[in-house]
Amino acid sequence: MLDSEKTAFYLGLFKGIAPEDLLKVIHATQQRVLEPGEIYIREGENSPRLGYIKEGLIRSYHVNEKGMESTVLLRWEEQIVASYDSILMQRPSRFTYHALEKTTLLEVNYHLVEQQLENKPVFEKARYHFVLDMLAQSLERIETFVLLTPEERYRQLIKDKPDLLQRVPDKHLATLLGITPVSLSRIRKRIQSKPSR
């Protein structure tokens, strides 16, 4: 019997794949629970893990030569988490991914998905769309830094996921937005002082 949750995950991830074609992959999917602070993917690891977050929050960050951490991205419920370096470019991850809170994932090895669905034209089309989606997310992140001010980036973030303000420490939110915690505090005060329309 097919697990409806796993089936929904793969049908959403690889659009156009028939459930019967995914049976072997679905059976290879496992549920994983990460405790707060637990590392999911370590910098330098070549990780084929592809996870769907059922519940929780994962932060990806980079540590520079001075030991300073910069948050690269946050992933929350109903989002995919994976090392773009490993999945798209087959190289070790430049970032560390860890759980900010207790996180439950549906996880599969991406290479296994490729092996199981090899030579299926519909999978090639689905994989193409999946890779495009990953690239689009990366491009969108770059564009926000080019086209939006820090305040606009902050407003966009709280519009997309308002509860992040309670779930993510300010220091991580600040580096995600490319600003200091002091600047984040100023932005919040400025927004609060503006009359609502």
Coordinates of N, CA and C in Angstrom, one line a residue, residues 81-171:
V81 N 14.6 20.8 1.3 CA 16.0 21.2 1.8 C 17.0 20.2 1.2
A82 N 18.0 20.7 0.6 CA 19.0 19.9 -0.1 C 20.3 20.8 -0.3
S83 N 21.4 20.2 -0.4 CA 22.6 20.9 -0.8 C 22.6 21.2 -2.3
Y84 N 22.4 22.4 -2.7 CA 22.4 22.7 -4.1 C 23.7 22.4 -4.7
D85 N 24.8 22.6 -4.0 CA 26.1 22.3 -4.5 C 26.2 20.8 -4.9
S86 N 25.7 19.9 -4.0 CA 25.8 18.5 -4.2 C 24.8 18.0 -5.3
I87 N 23.6 18.5 -5.2 CA 22.6 18.0 -6.1 C 22.8 18.5 -7.6
L88 N 23.0 19.8 -7.7 CA 23.1 20.5 -9.0 C 24.5 20.3 -9.6
M89 N 25.6 20.4 -8.8 CA 26.9 20.5 -9.3 C 27.8 19.3 -8.9
Q90 N 27.3 18.3 -8.1 CA 28.0 17.2 -7.7 C 29.3 17.5 -7.0
R91 N 29.3 18.5 -6.1 CA 30.5 18.9 -5.4 C 30.1 19.0 -3.9
P92 N 31.1 19.0 -3.0 CA 30.8 19.1 -1.6 C 30.1 20.4 -1.3
S93 N 29.2 20.4 -0.3 CA 28.5 21.5 0.2 C 29.4 22.6 0.7
R94 N 29.1 23.8 0.3 CA 29.9 25.0 0.9 C 29.2 25.5 2.2
F95 N 28.1 24.9 2.5 CA 27.3 25.4 3.7 C 27.0 24.3 4.6
T96 N 26.7 24.6 5.8 CA 26.2 23.7 6.8 C 24.7 23.9 7.0
Y97 N 23.9 22.8 7.1 CA 22.5 22.9 7.3 C 22.2 22.3 8.7
H98 N 21.5 23.0 9.5 CA 21.2 22.5 10.8 C 19.8 22.9 11.3
A99 N 19.2 22.1 12.2 CA 17.8 22.3 12.6 C 17.9 23.4 13.7
L100 N 17.0 24.4 13.5 CA 16.9 25.5 14.5 C 15.9 25.1 15.6
E101 N 15.0 24.1 15.2 CA 14.1 23.6 16.2 C 13.8 22.1 15.8
K102 N 13.1 21.4 16.6 CA 12.8 20.0 16.3 C 12.2 20.0 14.9
T103 N 12.8 19.1 14.0 CA 12.3 19.1 12.6 C 12.1 17.7 12.1
T104 N 11.0 17.5 11.5 CA 10.6 16.2 10.9 C 10.6 16.3 9.4
L105 N 11.4 15.4 8.8 CA 11.6 15.4 7.3 C 11.2 14.1 6.7
L106 N 10.8 14.1 5.5 CA 10.7 13.0 4.6 C 12.0 13.0 3.8
E107 N 12.8 12.0 3.8 CA 14.1 12.1 3.2 C 14.4 10.9 2.2
V108 N 15.0 11.2 1.1 CA 15.4 10.2 0.2 C 16.8 10.6 -0.4
N109 N 17.5 9.6 -0.9 CA 18.8 9.8 -1.6 C 18.4 10.2 -3.1
Y110 N 18.9 11.4 -3.5 CA 18.6 11.9 -4.8 C 19.1 10.9 -5.9
H111 N 20.3 10.4 -5.6 CA 20.9 9.4 -6.6 C 20.1 8.2 -6.8
L112 N 19.4 7.8 -5.7 CA 18.5 6.6 -5.8 C 17.3 6.9 -6.7
V113 N 16.8 8.2 -6.5 CA 15.7 8.6 -7.4 C 16.1 8.5 -8.8
E114 N 17.3 9.0 -9.1 CA 17.8 9.0 -10.5 C 17.9 7.5 -11.0
Q115 N 18.5 6.6 -10.2 CA 18.6 5.2 -10.6 C 17.3 4.6 -10.9
Q116 N 16.4 4.8 -9.9 CA 15.1 4.1 -10.1 C 14.3 4.5 -11.3
L117 N 14.4 5.8 -11.6 CA 13.6 6.4 -12.7 C 14.4 6.6 -14.0
E118 N 15.6 6.0 -14.0 CA 16.5 6.2 -15.2 C 15.8 5.7 -16.5
N119 N 16.0 6.4 -17.5 CA 15.4 6.1 -18.9 C 13.9 6.3 -19.0
K120 N 13.3 7.0 -18.0 CA 11.9 7.3 -18.1 C 11.8 8.8 -18.6
P121 N 11.3 9.0 -19.8 CA 11.2 10.3 -20.3 C 10.5 11.3 -19.4
V122 N 9.4 10.8 -18.8 CA 8.6 11.7 -17.9 C 9.5 12.2 -16.7
F123 N 10.4 11.3 -16.3 CA 11.3 11.7 -15.2 C 12.3 12.7 -15.6
E124 N 12.8 12.6 -16.8 CA 13.7 13.6 -17.3 C 13.1 15.0 -17.4
K125 N 11.8 15.0 -17.8 CA 11.1 16.3 -17.8 C 10.9 16.8 -16.4
A126 N 10.5 15.9 -15.5 CA 10.3 16.3 -14.1 C 11.6 16.8 -13.4
R127 N 12.7 16.1 -13.7 CA 13.9 16.5 -13.1 C 14.4 17.8 -13.6
Y128 N 14.1 18.1 -14.9 CA 14.4 19.4 -15.5 C 13.7 20.5 -14.8
H129 N 12.4 20.3 -14.5 CA 11.6 21.3 -13.8 C 12.1 21.4 -12.3
F130 N 12.5 20.3 -11.7 CA 13.0 20.4 -10.3 C 14.3 21.2 -10.3
V131 N 15.2 20.9 -11.2 CA 16.5 21.7 -11.2 C 16.2 23.2 -11.5
L132 N 15.3 23.4 -12.4 CA 14.9 24.8 -12.7 C 14.4 25.5 -11.5
D133 N 13.6 24.8 -10.7 CA 13.0 25.4 -9.5 C 14.1 25.7 -8.5
M134 N 15.1 24.8 -8.3 CA 16.2 25.1 -7.4 C 17.0 26.3 -7.9
L135 N 17.3 26.4 -9.2 CA 18.0 27.5 -9.7 C 17.2 28.8 -9.6
A136 N 15.9 28.8 -9.8 CA 15.0 29.9 -9.6 C 15.1 30.5 -8.2
Q137 N 15.1 29.5 -7.2 CA 15.1 30.0 -5.8 C 16.5 30.7 -5.5
S138 N 17.6 30.1 -6.1 CA 18.9 30.8 -5.9 C 18.9 32.1 -6.6
L139 N 18.4 32.2 -7.8 CA 18.4 33.5 -8.5 C 17.5 34.5 -7.8
E140 N 16.4 34.1 -7.2 CA 15.5 35.0 -6.5 C 16.2 35.6 -5.3
R141 N 17.0 34.8 -4.6 CA 17.7 35.2 -3.4 C 18.7 36.3 -3.9
I142 N 19.4 36.1 -5.0 CA 20.4 37.1 -5.5 C 19.7 38.4 -5.9
E143 N 18.6 38.2 -6.5 CA 17.8 39.4 -7.0 C 17.4 40.3 -5.9
T144 N 17.0 39.7 -4.7 CA 16.5 40.5 -3.6 C 17.6 41.4 -3.1
F145 N 18.9 40.9 -3.2 CA 20.0 41.8 -2.7 C 20.3 42.9 -3.7
V146 N 20.0 42.6 -5.0 CA 20.3 43.6 -6.0 C 19.1 44.7 -6.1
L147 N 17.9 44.2 -6.0 CA 16.7 45.0 -6.3 C 16.0 45.6 -5.1
L148 N 16.2 45.0 -3.9 CA 15.5 45.5 -2.7 C 16.4 46.1 -1.7
T149 N 15.9 47.0 -0.9 CA 16.6 47.5 0.2 C 16.5 46.5 1.4
P150 N 17.4 46.7 2.4 CA 17.3 45.8 3.5 C 15.9 45.8 4.2
E151 N 15.2 47.0 4.2 CA 13.9 47.1 4.8 C 12.9 46.3 3.9
E152 N 13.0 46.4 2.6 CA 12.1 45.7 1.7 C 12.3 44.2 1.8
R153 N 13.6 43.8 2.0 CA 13.9 42.3 2.2 C 13.2 41.9 3.5
Y154 N 13.3 42.7 4.5 CA 12.7 42.3 5.8 C 11.1 42.2 5.6
R155 N 10.6 43.2 5.0 CA 9.1 43.2 4.8 C 8.7 42.0 4.0
Q156 N 9.4 41.6 3.0 CA 9.1 40.4 2.1 C 9.2 39.2 3.0
L157 N 10.2 39.1 3.8 CA 10.4 37.9 4.6 C 9.2 37.7 5.6
I158 N 8.8 38.8 6.3 CA 7.7 38.7 7.2 C 6.4 38.5 6.5
K159 N 6.3 38.9 5.3 CA 5.1 38.7 4.5 C 5.0 37.2 4.1
D160 N 6.1 36.6 3.7 CA 6.2 35.2 3.3 C 6.0 34.3 4.5
K161 N 6.6 34.6 5.6 CA 6.5 33.7 6.8 C 6.6 34.5 8.1
P162 N 5.5 35.1 8.5 CA 5.4 36.0 9.7 C 6.0 35.3 10.9
D163 N 5.7 34.0 11.1 CA 6.1 33.4 12.4 C 7.6 33.2 12.5
L164 N 8.4 33.5 11.5 CA 9.9 33.4 11.6 C 10.4 34.3 12.6
L165 N 9.8 35.5 12.9 CA 10.3 36.4 13.8 C 10.3 35.8 15.2
Q166 N 9.4 34.9 15.5 CA 9.4 34.3 16.8 C 10.3 33.0 16.8
R167 N 10.6 32.5 15.7 CA 11.3 31.2 15.6 C 12.8 31.3 15.3
V168 N 13.2 32.4 14.8 CA 14.6 32.6 14.4 C 15.3 33.7 15.2
P169 N 16.4 33.4 15.8 CA 17.1 34.5 16.6 C 17.4 35.7 15.6
D170 N 17.4 36.9 16.2 CA 17.7 38.1 15.4 C 19.0 38.1 14.7
K171 N 20.0 37.5 15.3 CA 21.4 37.5 14.7 C 21.3 36.7 13.4

